[in-house]
PDB file of C-alpha atoms in Angstrom:
ATOM      1  CA  LEU A  13      59.125 -16.870  22.611  1.00  0.00           C
ATOM      2  CA  ILE A  14      59.983 -19.150  25.464  1.00  0.00           C
ATOM      3  CA  GLU A  15      63.616 -19.033  24.425  1.00  0.00           C
ATOM      4  CA  LYS A  16      63.880 -15.420  23.551  1.00  0.00           C
ATOM      5  CA  ASP A  17      61.807 -13.865  26.575  1.00  0.00           C
ATOM      6  CA  LYS A  18      63.034 -14.704  30.146  1.00  0.00           C
ATOM      7  CA  CYS A  19      59.697 -13.099  31.622  1.00  0.00           C
ATOM      8  CA  PHE A  20      57.713 -15.192  29.196  1.00  0.00           C
ATOM      9  CA  MET A  21      59.851 -18.275  30.251  1.00  0.00           C
ATOM     10  CA  TYR A  22      59.350 -17.949  33.801  1.00  0.00           C
ATOM     11  CA  ASN A  23      55.723 -17.280  33.522  1.00  0.00           C
ATOM     12  CA  PHE A  24      55.539 -20.731  31.702  1.00  0.00           C
ATOM     13  CA  PHE A  25      57.626 -22.236  34.418  1.00  0.00           C
ATOM     14  CA  LYS A  26      55.119 -20.887  37.094  1.00  0.00           C
ATOM     15  CA  SER A  27      51.996 -22.104  34.969  1.00  0.00           C
ATOM     16  CA  GLN A  28      53.572 -25.568  34.830  1.00  0.00           C
ATOM     17  CA  ALA A  29      54.686 -25.698  38.515  1.00  0.00           C
ATOM     18  CA  ILE A  30      58.324 -25.972  37.524  1.00  0.00           C
ATOM     19  CA  PRO A  31      60.277 -24.832  40.418  1.00  0.00           C
ATOM     20  CA  PHE A  32      62.601 -21.856  40.356  1.00  0.00           C
ATOM     21  CA  VAL A  33      64.326 -19.166  42.485  1.00  0.00           C
ATOM     22  CA  PRO A  34      61.681 -16.747  43.362  1.00  0.00           C
ATOM     23  CA  ILE A  35      61.104 -13.486  41.355  1.00  0.00           C
ATOM     24  CA  TYR A  36      60.233 -10.038  43.077  1.00  0.00           C
ATOM     25  CA  GLY A  37      58.726  -9.038  39.912  1.00  0.00           C
ATOM     26  CA  ASP A  38      58.805  -8.287  36.105  1.00  0.00           C
ATOM     27  CA  PHE A  39      58.469  -4.829  34.936  1.00  0.00           C
ATOM     28  CA  SER A  40      57.962  -3.231  31.442  1.00  0.00           C
ATOM     29  CA  ASP A  41      58.730   0.327  32.227  1.00  0.00           C
ATOM     30  CA  GLU A  42      61.870   1.978  33.889  1.00  0.00           C
ATOM     31  CA  VAL A  43      60.001   3.798  36.551  1.00  0.00           C
ATOM     32  CA  ALA A  44      58.211   0.730  38.014  1.00  0.00           C
ATOM     33  CA  ALA A  45      61.437  -1.580  37.811  1.00  0.00           C
ATOM     34  CA  THR A  46      63.704   1.252  39.399  1.00  0.00           C
ATOM     35  CA  GLY A  47      61.189   1.725  42.071  1.00  0.00           C
ATOM     36  CA  ALA A  48      61.006  -1.889  42.958  1.00  0.00           C
ATOM     37  CA  LEU A  49      64.773  -2.154  42.962  1.00  0.00           C
ATOM     38  CA  THR A  50      64.979   0.735  45.490  1.00  0.00           C
ATOM     39  CA  SER A  51      62.503  -0.989  47.570  1.00  0.00           C
ATOM     40  CA  ILE A  52      64.080  -4.257  47.549  1.00  0.00           C
ATOM     41  CA  LEU A  53      67.541  -3.090  48.207  1.00  0.00           C
ATOM     42  CA  ARG A  54      66.402  -0.749  51.121  1.00  0.00           C
ATOM     43  CA  SER A  55      64.506  -3.740  52.935  1.00  0.00           C
ATOM     44  CA  SER A  56      67.237  -6.503  52.405  1.00  0.00           C
ATOM     45  CA  GLY A  57      69.358  -7.606  55.174  1.00  0.00           C
ATOM     46  CA  ASN A  58      72.745  -8.976  55.303  1.00  0.00           C
ATOM     47  CA  THR A  59      71.884 -12.388  53.692  1.00  0.00           C
ATOM     48  CA  LYS A  60      71.701 -13.953  50.218  1.00  0.00           C
ATOM     49  CA  GLU A  61      68.772 -11.679  49.680  1.00  0.00           C
ATOM     50  CA  SER A  62      71.233  -8.727  49.836  1.00  0.00           C
ATOM     51  CA  MET A  63      72.391 -10.119  46.472  1.00  0.00           C
ATOM     52  CA  ILE A  64      69.914  -9.903  43.569  1.00  0.00           C
ATOM     53  CA  PHE A  65      69.738 -10.544  39.825  1.00  0.00           C
ATOM     54  CA  ILE A  66      68.418  -7.985  37.612  1.00  0.00           C
ATOM     55  CA  LYS A  67      67.594  -9.687  34.021  1.00  0.00           C
ATOM     56  CA  ALA A  68      66.748  -7.844  30.832  1.00  0.00           C
ATOM     57  CA  CYS A  69      63.902 -10.301  29.790  1.00  0.00           C
ATOM     58  CA  HIS A  70      64.286  -9.539  26.116  1.00  0.00           C
ATOM     59  CA  LEU A  71      68.026  -9.942  26.070  1.00  0.00           C
ATOM     60  CA  THR A  72      68.808 -13.529  25.952  1.00  0.00           C
ATOM     61  CA  GLN A  73      72.009 -13.482  23.847  1.00  0.00           C
ATOM     62  CA  GLY A  74      75.095 -13.680  26.035  1.00  0.00           C
ATOM     63  CA  SER A  75      76.718 -10.903  24.051  1.00  0.00           C
ATOM     64  CA  ASP A  76      73.827  -8.628  25.146  1.00  0.00           C
ATOM     65  CA  ASN A  77      74.897  -8.878  28.727  1.00  0.00           C
ATOM     66  CA  GLY A  78      71.219  -9.183  29.992  1.00  0.00           C
ATOM     67  CA  THR A  79      71.898  -9.879  33.629  1.00  0.00           C
ATOM     68  CA  LEU A  80      73.519  -7.825  36.388  1.00  0.00           C
ATOM     69  CA  ILE A  81      74.149  -9.138  39.804  1.00  0.00           C
ATOM     70  CA  VAL A  82      73.890  -6.741  42.473  1.00  0.00           C
ATOM     71  CA  LYS A  83      75.439  -7.602  45.824  1.00  0.00           C
ATOM     72  CA  MET A  84      75.268  -5.297  48.766  1.00  0.00           C
ATOM     73  CA  GLU A  85      77.997  -5.693  51.309  1.00  0.00           C
ATOM     74  CA  ALA A  86      77.014  -5.607  54.839  1.00  0.00           C
ATOM     75  CA  ASP A  87      78.611  -2.276  55.550  1.00  0.00           C
ATOM     76  CA  LEU A  88      76.440  -0.701  52.940  1.00  0.00           C
ATOM     77  CA  LEU A  89      73.282  -2.262  53.906  1.00  0.00           C
ATOM     78  CA  GLY A  90      73.839  -0.931  57.421  1.00  0.00           C
ATOM     79  CA  ARG A  91      74.132   2.802  55.912  1.00  0.00           C
ATOM     80  CA  LYS A  92      71.461   2.607  53.322  1.00  0.00           C
ATOM     81  CA  ASN A  93      71.644   6.375  52.852  1.00  0.00           C
ATOM     82  CA  SER A  94      75.493   6.228  52.684  1.00  0.00           C
ATOM     83  CA  ARG A  95      77.233   7.101  49.306  1.00  0.00           C
ATOM     84  CA  GLY A  96      78.212   3.639  48.590  1.00  0.00           C
ATOM     85  CA  PHE A  97      74.751   2.351  48.716  1.00  0.00           C
ATOM     86  CA  GLN A  98      73.553   5.167  46.587  1.00  0.00           C
ATOM     87  CA  GLU A  99      76.272   4.648  43.992  1.00  0.00           C
ATOM     88  CA  LYS A 100      75.472   1.065  43.770  1.00  0.00           C
ATOM     89  CA  LEU A 101      71.777   1.930  43.513  1.00  0.00           C
ATOM     90  CA  SER A 102      72.494   4.530  40.866  1.00  0.00           C
ATOM     91  CA  ALA A 103      74.542   2.184  38.816  1.00  0.00           C
ATOM     92  CA  ALA A 104      71.733  -0.482  38.844  1.00  0.00           C
ATOM     93  CA  LYS A 105      69.272   2.110  37.894  1.00  0.00           C
ATOM     94  CA  ALA A 106      71.229   3.276  34.994  1.00  0.00           C
ATOM     95  CA  TRP A 107      71.598  -0.308  33.796  1.00  0.00           C
ATOM     96  CA  ILE A 108      67.916  -0.930  33.788  1.00  0.00           C
ATOM     97  CA  LYS A 109      67.542   2.267  31.707  1.00  0.00           C
ATOM     98  CA  GLN A 110      70.071   1.198  29.357  1.00  0.00           C
ATOM     99  CA  LYS A 111      68.838  -2.420  28.863  1.00  0.00           C
ATOM    100  CA  LEU A 112      65.349  -1.264  28.601  1.00  0.00           C
ATOM    101  CA  ARG A 113      66.326   0.775  25.422  1.00  0.00           C
ATOM    102  CA  GLN A 114      68.699  -1.943  24.084  1.00  0.00           C
ATOM    103  CA  LYS A 115      67.180  -3.981  21.225  1.00  0.00           C
ATOM    104  CA  PRO A 116      67.992  -7.559  20.898  1.00  0.00           C
ATOM    105  CA  SER A 117      70.059  -8.834  18.424  1.00  0.00           C
ATOM    106  CA  ASP A 118      71.835 -12.049  17.316  1.00  0.00           C
ATOM    107  CA  PRO A 119      73.963 -11.026  14.279  1.00  0.00           C
ATOM    108  CA  TRP A 120      76.715 -13.548  14.633  1.00  0.00           C
ATOM    109  CA  ARG A 121      74.631 -16.631  13.933  1.00  0.00           C
ATOM    110  CA  PRO A 122      73.729 -18.213  10.517  1.00  0.00           C
ATOM    111  CA  TRP A 123      69.919 -17.567  11.330  1.00  0.00           C
ATOM    112  CA  SER A 124      70.154 -14.093  12.278  1.00  0.00           C
ATOM    113  CA  LYS A 125      68.422 -12.625   9.326  1.00  0.00           C
ATOM    114  CA  SER A 126      65.217 -14.581  10.017  1.00  0.00           C
ATOM    115  CA  MET A 127      65.642 -14.476  14.000  1.00  0.00           C
ATOM    116  CA  LYS A 128      65.499 -10.621  13.477  1.00  0.00           C
ATOM    117  CA  LYS A 129      61.797 -10.639  12.833  1.00  0.00           C
ATOM    118  CA  LEU A 130      61.094 -12.902  15.833  1.00  0.00           C
ATOM    119  CA  LEU A 131      63.435 -10.572  18.049  1.00  0.00           C
ATOM    120  CA  GLU A 132      61.488  -7.441  16.897  1.00  0.00           C
ATOM    121  CA  THR A 133      58.292  -8.945  18.531  1.00  0.00           C
ATOM    122  CA  VAL A 134      59.816  -9.442  22.087  1.00  0.00           C
ATOM    123  CA  LYS A 135      58.927  -6.512  24.151  1.00  0.00           C
ATOM    124  CA  ALA A 136      61.435  -4.953  26.588  1.00  0.00           C
ATOM    125  CA  GLY A 137      61.126  -5.981  30.218  1.00  0.00           C
ATOM    126  CA  ILE A 138      63.224  -6.280  33.458  1.00  0.00           C
ATOM    127  CA  MET A 139      62.800  -9.074  35.939  1.00  0.00           C
ATOM    128  CA  ILE A 140      64.298  -8.692  39.525  1.00  0.00           C
ATOM    129  CA  GLN A 141      65.044 -12.105  41.108  1.00  0.00           C
ATOM    130  CA  LYS A 142      66.180 -13.055  44.573  1.00  0.00           C
ATOM    131  CA  GLY A 143      69.823 -13.932  45.059  1.00  0.00           C
ATOM    132  CA  PHE A 144      70.837 -17.464  45.171  1.00  0.00           C
ATOM    133  CA  GLY A 145      74.229 -19.281  45.641  1.00  0.00           C
ATOM    134  CA  GLY A 146      75.848 -21.393  43.079  1.00  0.00           C
ATOM    135  CA  PRO A 147      76.937 -25.017  43.435  1.00  0.00           C
ATOM    136  CA  SER A 148      80.255 -24.203  45.178  1.00  0.00           C
ATOM    137  CA  GLU A 149      79.646 -21.050  46.854  1.00  0.00           C
ATOM    138  CA  THR A 150      82.030 -21.621  49.466  1.00  0.00           C
ATOM    139  CA  ALA A 151      84.859 -22.209  46.768  1.00  0.00           C
ATOM    140  CA  MET A 152      83.723 -19.319  44.733  1.00  0.00           C
ATOM    141  CA  ALA A 153      83.695 -16.826  48.068  1.00  0.00           C
ATOM    142  CA  ALA A 154      87.306 -18.264  48.617  1.00  0.00           C
ATOM    143  CA  MET A 155      88.452 -17.058  45.233  1.00  0.00           C
ATOM    144  CA  GLY A 156      86.531 -13.560  45.727  1.00  0.00           C
ATOM    145  CA  LEU A 157      83.803 -14.436  43.077  1.00  0.00           C
ATOM    146  CA  LEU A 158      80.180 -13.959  43.485  1.00  0.00           C
ATOM    147  CA  PRO A 159      78.220 -17.224  43.446  1.00  0.00           C
ATOM    148  CA  LYS A 160      76.372 -17.948  40.147  1.00  0.00           C
ATOM    149  CA  PRO A 161      73.730 -20.260  38.883  1.00  0.00           C
ATOM    150  CA  ILE A 162      74.300 -23.285  36.869  1.00  0.00           C
ATOM    151  CA  GLU A 163      73.217 -22.929  33.378  1.00  0.00           C
ATOM    152  CA  ALA A 164      72.125 -26.131  31.722  1.00  0.00           C
ATOM    153  CA  LYS A 165      72.129 -26.047  27.881  1.00  0.00           C
ATOM    154  CA  VAL A 166      70.764 -28.782  25.572  1.00  0.00           C
ATOM    155  CA  GLU A 167      71.366 -28.916  21.943  1.00  0.00           C
ATOM    156  CA  VAL A 168      68.862 -30.228  19.754  1.00  0.00           C
ATOM    157  CA  LEU A 169      68.793 -31.392  16.195  1.00  0.00           C
ATOM    158  CA  TRP A 170      65.673 -32.264  14.347  1.00  0.00           C
ATOM    159  CA  GLY A 171      63.756 -32.385  17.677  1.00  0.00           C
ATOM    160  CA  ARG A 172      66.030 -34.881  19.486  1.00  0.00           C
ATOM    161  CA  ALA A 173      68.625 -33.710  22.092  1.00  0.00           C
ATOM    162  CA  TYR A 174      71.915 -34.990  21.350  1.00  0.00           C
ATOM    163  CA  LEU A 175      74.107 -33.116  23.774  1.00  0.00           C
ATOM    164  CA  ALA A 176      73.567 -31.395  27.225  1.00  0.00           C
ATOM    165  CA  PHE A 177      76.084 -29.489  29.236  1.00  0.00           C
ATOM    166  CA  LEU A 178      76.591 -27.377  32.250  1.00  0.00           C
ATOM    167  CA  HIS A 179      77.737 -23.985  31.062  1.00  0.00           C
ATOM    168  CA  ASP A 180      81.163 -22.848  32.449  1.00  0.00           C
ATOM    169  CA  TYR A 181      81.664 -26.088  34.303  1.00  0.00           C
ATOM    170  CA  LYS A 182      82.776 -28.249  31.289  1.00  0.00           C
ATOM    171  CA  VAL A 183      80.399 -31.126  32.117  1.00  0.00           C
ATOM    172  CA  PHE A 184      79.130 -32.649  29.123  1.00  0.00           C
ATOM    173  CA  ALA A 185      76.520 -35.783  28.462  1.00  0.00           C
ATOM    174  CA  PHE A 186      76.017 -37.123  25.034  1.00  0.00           C
ATOM    175  CA  ARG A 187      72.825 -38.892  23.688  1.00  0.00           C
ATOM    176  CA  ASP A 188      74.965 -42.115  23.668  1.00  0.00           C
ATOM    177  CA  CYS A 189      76.094 -41.631  27.273  1.00  0.00           C
ATOM    178  CA  ARG A 190      79.745 -41.167  25.946  1.00  0.00           C
TER     179      ARG A 190
END
């Protein structure tokens, strides 16, 4: 389950003292998740903490769009009862509601039929994580983009890693160093 449930994975990281960006909490129901979201956004200042990541723990396939970045601009944070703030908050709440009802699926891969049984065991959940800058936060901001994390992927064949790469950055490392 560590690969197919983000909440399980982060709890594993915590139990093994593996560092990660702090998490406000993980939630299995809509009321708790949206209540926490409202509280977090209302208490945030105009810092990196005003950007948060909301992750659907059970949706790990890229096609499921299981992560939402919520960034509150300084003008909205100064007016937390404003229409713009309420619209962003409502949109994030609607996303949470939709994702908690969405079933994980992986239909485009050759193992999708056998994977379906595993995916059916994963419970829906929402995790809210503190914001953090990516590796080139200044350059991304200059292009009008939100900072994003580096996603490292490792391809394994018969229990041996043969390829590692940084997703979206076109940096590859092969087992034989080529």
